[in-house]
PDB file of C-alpha atoms and ligand atoms in Angstrom:
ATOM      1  CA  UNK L   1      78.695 105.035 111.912  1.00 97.00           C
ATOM      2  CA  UNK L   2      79.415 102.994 109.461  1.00 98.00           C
ATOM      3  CA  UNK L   3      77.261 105.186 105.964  1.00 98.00           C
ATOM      4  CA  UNK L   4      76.554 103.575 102.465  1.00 98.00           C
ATOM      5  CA  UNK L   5      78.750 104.250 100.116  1.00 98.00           C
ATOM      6  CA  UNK L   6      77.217 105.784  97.089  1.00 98.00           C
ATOM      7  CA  UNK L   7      77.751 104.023  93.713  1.00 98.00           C
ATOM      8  CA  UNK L   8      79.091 105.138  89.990  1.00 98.00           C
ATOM      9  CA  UNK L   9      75.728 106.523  88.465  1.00 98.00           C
ATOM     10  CA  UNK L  10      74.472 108.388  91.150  1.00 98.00           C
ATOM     11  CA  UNK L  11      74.795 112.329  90.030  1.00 97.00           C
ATOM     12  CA  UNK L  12      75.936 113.474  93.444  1.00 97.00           C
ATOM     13  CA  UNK L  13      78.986 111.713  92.628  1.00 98.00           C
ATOM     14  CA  UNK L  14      79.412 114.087  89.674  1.00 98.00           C
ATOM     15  CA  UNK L  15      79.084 116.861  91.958  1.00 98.00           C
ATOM     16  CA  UNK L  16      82.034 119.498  92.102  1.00 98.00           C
ATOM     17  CA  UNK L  17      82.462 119.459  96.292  1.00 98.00           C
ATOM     18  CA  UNK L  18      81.989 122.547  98.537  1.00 98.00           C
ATOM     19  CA  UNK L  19      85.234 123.715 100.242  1.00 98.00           C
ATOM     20  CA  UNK L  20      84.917 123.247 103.884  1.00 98.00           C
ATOM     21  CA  UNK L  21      84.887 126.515 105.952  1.00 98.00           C
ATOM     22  CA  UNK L  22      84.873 125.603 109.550  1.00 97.00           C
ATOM     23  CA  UNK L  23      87.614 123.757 110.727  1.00 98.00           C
ATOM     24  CA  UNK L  24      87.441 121.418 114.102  1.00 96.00           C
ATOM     25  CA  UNK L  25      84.000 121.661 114.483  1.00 98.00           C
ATOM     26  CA  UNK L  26      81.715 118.655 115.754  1.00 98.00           C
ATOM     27  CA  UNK L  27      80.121 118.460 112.568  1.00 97.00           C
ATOM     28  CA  UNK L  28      83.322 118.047 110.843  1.00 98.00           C
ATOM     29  CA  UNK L  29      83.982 115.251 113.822  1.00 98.00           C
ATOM     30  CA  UNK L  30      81.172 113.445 113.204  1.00 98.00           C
ATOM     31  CA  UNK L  31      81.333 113.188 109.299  1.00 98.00           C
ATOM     32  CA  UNK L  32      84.999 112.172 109.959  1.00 98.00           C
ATOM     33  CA  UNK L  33      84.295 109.573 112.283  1.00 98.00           C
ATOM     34  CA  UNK L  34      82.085 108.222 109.929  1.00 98.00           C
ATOM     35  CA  UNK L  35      84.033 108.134 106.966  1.00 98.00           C
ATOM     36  CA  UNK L  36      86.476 106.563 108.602  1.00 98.00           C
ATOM     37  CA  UNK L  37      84.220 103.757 110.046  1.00 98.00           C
ATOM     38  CA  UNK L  38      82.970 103.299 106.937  1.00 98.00           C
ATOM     39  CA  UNK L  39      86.177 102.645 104.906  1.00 97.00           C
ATOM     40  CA  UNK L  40      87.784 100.478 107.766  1.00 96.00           C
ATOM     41  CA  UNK L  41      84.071  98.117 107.662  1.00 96.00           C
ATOM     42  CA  UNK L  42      84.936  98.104 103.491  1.00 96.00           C
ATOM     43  CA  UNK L  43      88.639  97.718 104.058  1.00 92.00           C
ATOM     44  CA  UNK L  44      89.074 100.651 101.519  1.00 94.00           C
ATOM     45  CA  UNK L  45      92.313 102.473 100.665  1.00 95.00           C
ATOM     46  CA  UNK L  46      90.736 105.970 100.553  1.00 98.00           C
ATOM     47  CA  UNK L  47      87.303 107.642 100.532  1.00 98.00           C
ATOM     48  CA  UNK L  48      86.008 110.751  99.923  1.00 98.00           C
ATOM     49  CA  UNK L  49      83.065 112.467 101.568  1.00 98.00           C
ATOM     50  CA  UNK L  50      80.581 113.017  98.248  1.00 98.00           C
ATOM     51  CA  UNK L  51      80.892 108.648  98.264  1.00 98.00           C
ATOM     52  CA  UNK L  52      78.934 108.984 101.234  1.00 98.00           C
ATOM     53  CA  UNK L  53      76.689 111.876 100.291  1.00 98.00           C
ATOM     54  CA  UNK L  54      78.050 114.778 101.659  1.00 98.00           C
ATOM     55  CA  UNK L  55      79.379 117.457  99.116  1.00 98.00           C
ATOM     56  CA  UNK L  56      82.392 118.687 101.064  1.00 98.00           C
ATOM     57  CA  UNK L  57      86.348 118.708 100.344  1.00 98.00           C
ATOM     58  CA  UNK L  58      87.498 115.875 102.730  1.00 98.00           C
ATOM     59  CA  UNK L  59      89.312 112.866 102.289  1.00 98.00           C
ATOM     60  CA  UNK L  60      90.863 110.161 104.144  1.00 98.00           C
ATOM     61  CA  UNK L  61      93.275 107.565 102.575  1.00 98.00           C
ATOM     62  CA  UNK L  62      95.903 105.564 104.076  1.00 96.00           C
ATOM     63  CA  UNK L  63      97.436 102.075 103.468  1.00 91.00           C
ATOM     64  CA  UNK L  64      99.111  99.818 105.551  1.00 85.00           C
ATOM     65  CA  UNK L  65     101.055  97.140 104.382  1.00 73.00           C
ATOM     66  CA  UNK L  66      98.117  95.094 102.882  1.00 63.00           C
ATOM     67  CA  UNK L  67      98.294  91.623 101.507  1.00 65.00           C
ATOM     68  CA  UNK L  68      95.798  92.911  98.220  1.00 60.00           C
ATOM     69  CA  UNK L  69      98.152  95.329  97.480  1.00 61.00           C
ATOM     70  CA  UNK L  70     101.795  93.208  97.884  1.00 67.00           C
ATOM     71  CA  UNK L  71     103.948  95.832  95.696  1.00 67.00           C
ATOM     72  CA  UNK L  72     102.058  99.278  96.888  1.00 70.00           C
ATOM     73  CA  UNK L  73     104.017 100.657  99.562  1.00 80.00           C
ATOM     74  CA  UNK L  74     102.441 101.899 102.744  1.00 91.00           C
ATOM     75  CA  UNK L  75     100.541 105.446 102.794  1.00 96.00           C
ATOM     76  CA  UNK L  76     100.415 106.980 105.987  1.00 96.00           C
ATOM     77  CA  UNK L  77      96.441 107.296 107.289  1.00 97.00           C
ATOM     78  CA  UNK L  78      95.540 110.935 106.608  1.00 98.00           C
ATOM     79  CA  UNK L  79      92.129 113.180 106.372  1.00 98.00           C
ATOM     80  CA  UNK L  80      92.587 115.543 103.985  1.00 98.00           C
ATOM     81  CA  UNK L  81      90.615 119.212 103.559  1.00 98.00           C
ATOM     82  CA  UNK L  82      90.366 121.757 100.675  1.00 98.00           C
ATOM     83  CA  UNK L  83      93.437 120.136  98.519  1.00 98.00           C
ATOM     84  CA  UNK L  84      95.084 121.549  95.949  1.00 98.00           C
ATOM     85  CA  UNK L  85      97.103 119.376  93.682  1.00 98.00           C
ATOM     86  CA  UNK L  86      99.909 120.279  91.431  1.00 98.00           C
ATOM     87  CA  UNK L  87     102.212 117.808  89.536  1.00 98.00           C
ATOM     88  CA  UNK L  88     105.886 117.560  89.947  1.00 98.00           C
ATOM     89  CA  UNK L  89     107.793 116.999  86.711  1.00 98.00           C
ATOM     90  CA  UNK L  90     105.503 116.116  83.864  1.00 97.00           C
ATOM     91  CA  UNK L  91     106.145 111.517  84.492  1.00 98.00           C
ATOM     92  CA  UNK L  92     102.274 110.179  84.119  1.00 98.00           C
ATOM     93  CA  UNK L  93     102.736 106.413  85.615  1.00 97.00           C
ATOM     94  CA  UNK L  94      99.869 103.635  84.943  1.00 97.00           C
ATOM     95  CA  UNK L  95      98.534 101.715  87.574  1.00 97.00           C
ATOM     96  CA  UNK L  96      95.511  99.742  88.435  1.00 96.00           C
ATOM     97  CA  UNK L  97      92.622 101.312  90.800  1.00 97.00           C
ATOM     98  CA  UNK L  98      89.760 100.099  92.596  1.00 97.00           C
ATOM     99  CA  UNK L  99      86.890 102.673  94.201  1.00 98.00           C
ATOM    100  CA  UNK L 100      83.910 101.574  96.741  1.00 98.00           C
ATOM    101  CA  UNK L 101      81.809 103.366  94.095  1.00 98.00           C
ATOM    102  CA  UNK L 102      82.315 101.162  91.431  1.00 98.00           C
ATOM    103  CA  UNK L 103      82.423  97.856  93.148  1.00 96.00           C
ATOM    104  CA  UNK L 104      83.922  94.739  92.096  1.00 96.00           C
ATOM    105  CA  UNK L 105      85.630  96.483  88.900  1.00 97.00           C
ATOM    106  CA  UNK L 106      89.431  97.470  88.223  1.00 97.00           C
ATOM    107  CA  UNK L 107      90.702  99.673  85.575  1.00 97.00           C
ATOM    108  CA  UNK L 108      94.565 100.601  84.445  1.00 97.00           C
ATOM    109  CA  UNK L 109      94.541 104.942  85.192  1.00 98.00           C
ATOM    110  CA  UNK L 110      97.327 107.095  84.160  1.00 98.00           C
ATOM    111  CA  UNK L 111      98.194 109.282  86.959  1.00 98.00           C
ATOM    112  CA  UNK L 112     101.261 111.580  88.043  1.00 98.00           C
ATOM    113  CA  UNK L 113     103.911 109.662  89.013  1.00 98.00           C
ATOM    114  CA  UNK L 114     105.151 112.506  91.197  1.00 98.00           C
ATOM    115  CA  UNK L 115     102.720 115.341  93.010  1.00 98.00           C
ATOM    116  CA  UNK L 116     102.751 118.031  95.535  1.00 98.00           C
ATOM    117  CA  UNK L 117      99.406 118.499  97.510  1.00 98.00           C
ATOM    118  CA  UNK L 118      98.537 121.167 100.204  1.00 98.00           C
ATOM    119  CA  UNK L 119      95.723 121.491 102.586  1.00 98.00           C
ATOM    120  CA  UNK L 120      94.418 120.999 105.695  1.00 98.00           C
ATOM    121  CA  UNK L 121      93.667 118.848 108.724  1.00 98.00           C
ATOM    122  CA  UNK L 122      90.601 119.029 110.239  1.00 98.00           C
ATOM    123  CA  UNK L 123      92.211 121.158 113.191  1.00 97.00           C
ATOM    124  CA  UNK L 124      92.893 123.606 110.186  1.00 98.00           C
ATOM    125  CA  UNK L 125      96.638 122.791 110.606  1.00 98.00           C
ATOM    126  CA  UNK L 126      98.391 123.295 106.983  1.00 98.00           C
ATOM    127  CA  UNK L 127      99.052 120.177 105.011  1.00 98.00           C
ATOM    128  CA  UNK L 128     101.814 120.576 102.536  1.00 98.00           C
ATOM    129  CA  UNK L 129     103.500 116.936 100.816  1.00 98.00           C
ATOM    130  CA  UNK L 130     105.530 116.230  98.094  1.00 98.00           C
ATOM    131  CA  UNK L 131     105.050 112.200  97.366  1.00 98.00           C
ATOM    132  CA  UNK L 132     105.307 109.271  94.469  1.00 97.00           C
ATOM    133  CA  UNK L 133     103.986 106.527  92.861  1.00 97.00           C
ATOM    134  CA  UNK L 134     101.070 104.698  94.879  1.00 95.00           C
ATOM    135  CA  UNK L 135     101.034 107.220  97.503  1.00 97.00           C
ATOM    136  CA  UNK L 136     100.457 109.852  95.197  1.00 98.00           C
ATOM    137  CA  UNK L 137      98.269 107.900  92.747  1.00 98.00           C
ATOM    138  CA  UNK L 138      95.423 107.773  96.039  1.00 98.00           C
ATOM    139  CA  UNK L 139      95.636 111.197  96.828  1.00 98.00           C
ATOM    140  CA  UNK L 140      94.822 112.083  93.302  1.00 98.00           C
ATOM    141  CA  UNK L 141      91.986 108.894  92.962  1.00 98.00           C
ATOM    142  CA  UNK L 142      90.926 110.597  96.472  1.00 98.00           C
ATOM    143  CA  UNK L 143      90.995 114.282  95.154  1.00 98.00           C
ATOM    144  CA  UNK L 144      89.046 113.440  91.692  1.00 98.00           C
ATOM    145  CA  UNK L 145      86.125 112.598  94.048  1.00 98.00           C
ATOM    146  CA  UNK L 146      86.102 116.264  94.590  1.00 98.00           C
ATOM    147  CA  UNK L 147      85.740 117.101  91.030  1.00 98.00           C
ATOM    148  CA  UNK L 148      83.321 114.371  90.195  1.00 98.00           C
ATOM    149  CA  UNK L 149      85.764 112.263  88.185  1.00 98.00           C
ATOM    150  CA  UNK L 150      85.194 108.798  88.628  1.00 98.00           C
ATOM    151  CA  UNK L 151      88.382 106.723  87.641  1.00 98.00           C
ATOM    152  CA  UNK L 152      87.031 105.093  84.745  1.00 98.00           C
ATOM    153  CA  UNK L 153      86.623 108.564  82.798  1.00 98.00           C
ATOM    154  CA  UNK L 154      90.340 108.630  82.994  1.00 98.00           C
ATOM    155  CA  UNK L 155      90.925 105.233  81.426  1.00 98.00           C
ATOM    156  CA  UNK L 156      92.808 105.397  78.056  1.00 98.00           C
ATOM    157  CA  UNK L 157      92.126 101.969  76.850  1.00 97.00           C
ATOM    158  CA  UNK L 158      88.689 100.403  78.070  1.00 97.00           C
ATOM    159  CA  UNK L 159      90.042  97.227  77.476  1.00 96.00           C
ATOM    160  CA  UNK L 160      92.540  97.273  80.559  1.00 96.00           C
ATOM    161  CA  UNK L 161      88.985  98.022  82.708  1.00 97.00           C
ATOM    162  CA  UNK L 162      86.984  95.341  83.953  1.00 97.00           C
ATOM    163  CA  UNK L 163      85.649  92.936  86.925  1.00 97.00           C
ATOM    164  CA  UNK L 164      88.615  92.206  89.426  1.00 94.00           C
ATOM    165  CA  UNK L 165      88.132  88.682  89.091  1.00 93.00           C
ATOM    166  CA  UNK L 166      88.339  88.094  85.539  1.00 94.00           C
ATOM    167  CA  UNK L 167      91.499  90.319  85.456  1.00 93.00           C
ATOM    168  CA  UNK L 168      92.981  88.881  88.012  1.00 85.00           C
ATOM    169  CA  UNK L 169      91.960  85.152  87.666  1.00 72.00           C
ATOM    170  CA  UNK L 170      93.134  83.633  90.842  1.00 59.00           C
ATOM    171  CA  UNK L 171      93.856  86.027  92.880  1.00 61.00           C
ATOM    172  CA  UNK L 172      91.600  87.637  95.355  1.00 53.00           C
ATOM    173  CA  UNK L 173      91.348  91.152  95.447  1.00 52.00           C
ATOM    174  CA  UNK L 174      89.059  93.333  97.361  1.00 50.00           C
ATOM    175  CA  UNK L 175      87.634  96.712  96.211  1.00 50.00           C
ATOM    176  CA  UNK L 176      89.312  99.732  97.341  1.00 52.00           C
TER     177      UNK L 176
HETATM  178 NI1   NI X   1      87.094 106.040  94.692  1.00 50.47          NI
END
């Protein structure tokens, strides 16, 4: 079922997420299933549970390759539990983001350029990936969710934030 999405200035975003302790249950199932209806009907890159209300450490991201995003290389689809993120190497990289929570609006974040991140699947298999650039700039956008960090609190200079289509006069981008 397709849930709204919950927008920048609601203070469950801000909400540090619970880890998740049961792993393949139908509960799990069923918040899955909707988060991923939900960011297919918004055509999102990632979301993370607290966007839809639900203060739990999951995330799903993936990206295939996508006409809005012509020089982001492809992300394989994954739902991500209880991550822990650790750089690798000390690059930070700046790149432009998007979120469903803060609709309509881009904003240049410095993220690491290179990370490691561990969890789980929902089956409670182990997750462990070692990944670069815009593949590791979503799990980290995706991950902040869990900490209630909202992309724009990372922006260094507010004046490289703003709405997509005065940024990007003439092209068409959608919100991610
Ligand atoms: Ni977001």
């Amino acid at each position: 079922m397709v849930r709204d999405v919950l927008r920048m200035g609601d203070p469950l975003l801000l909400q540090r997420a619970q880890p998740v302790q049961a792993f393949g249950t139908p509960e799990l199932a069923d918040l899955l299933q909707d988060m991923r209806d939900t960011m297919a009907a918004l055509d999102g890159a990632g979301l993370a549970a607290p966007q839809i209300g639900v203060s739990l450490q999951v995330v799903i991201f993936g990206v295939g390759v996508n006409p809005r995003y012509p020089d982001a290389e492809a992300v394989p689809y994954t739902e991500l539990l209880n991550p822990v993120l650790e750089p690798v190497g000390d690059a930070i990289e700046e790149g432009w983001e998007g979120c469903l929570s803060v609709p309509g609006m881009r904003g240049l974040v410095p993220r690491w350029q290179h990370l490691r991140y561990r969890g789980f699947t929902p089956s409670g298999e182990p997750v462990d990936r070692t990944v670069s650039g815009f593949h590791a700039r979503v799990v980290q956008h995706e991950c902040d969710h869990l900490v209630g960090v909202l992309y724009p609190m990372r922006i260094r200079d507010l004046r490289q934030f703003g709405f997509s289509e005065a940024l990007f006069l003439g092209q068409s981008l959608a919100d991610d």
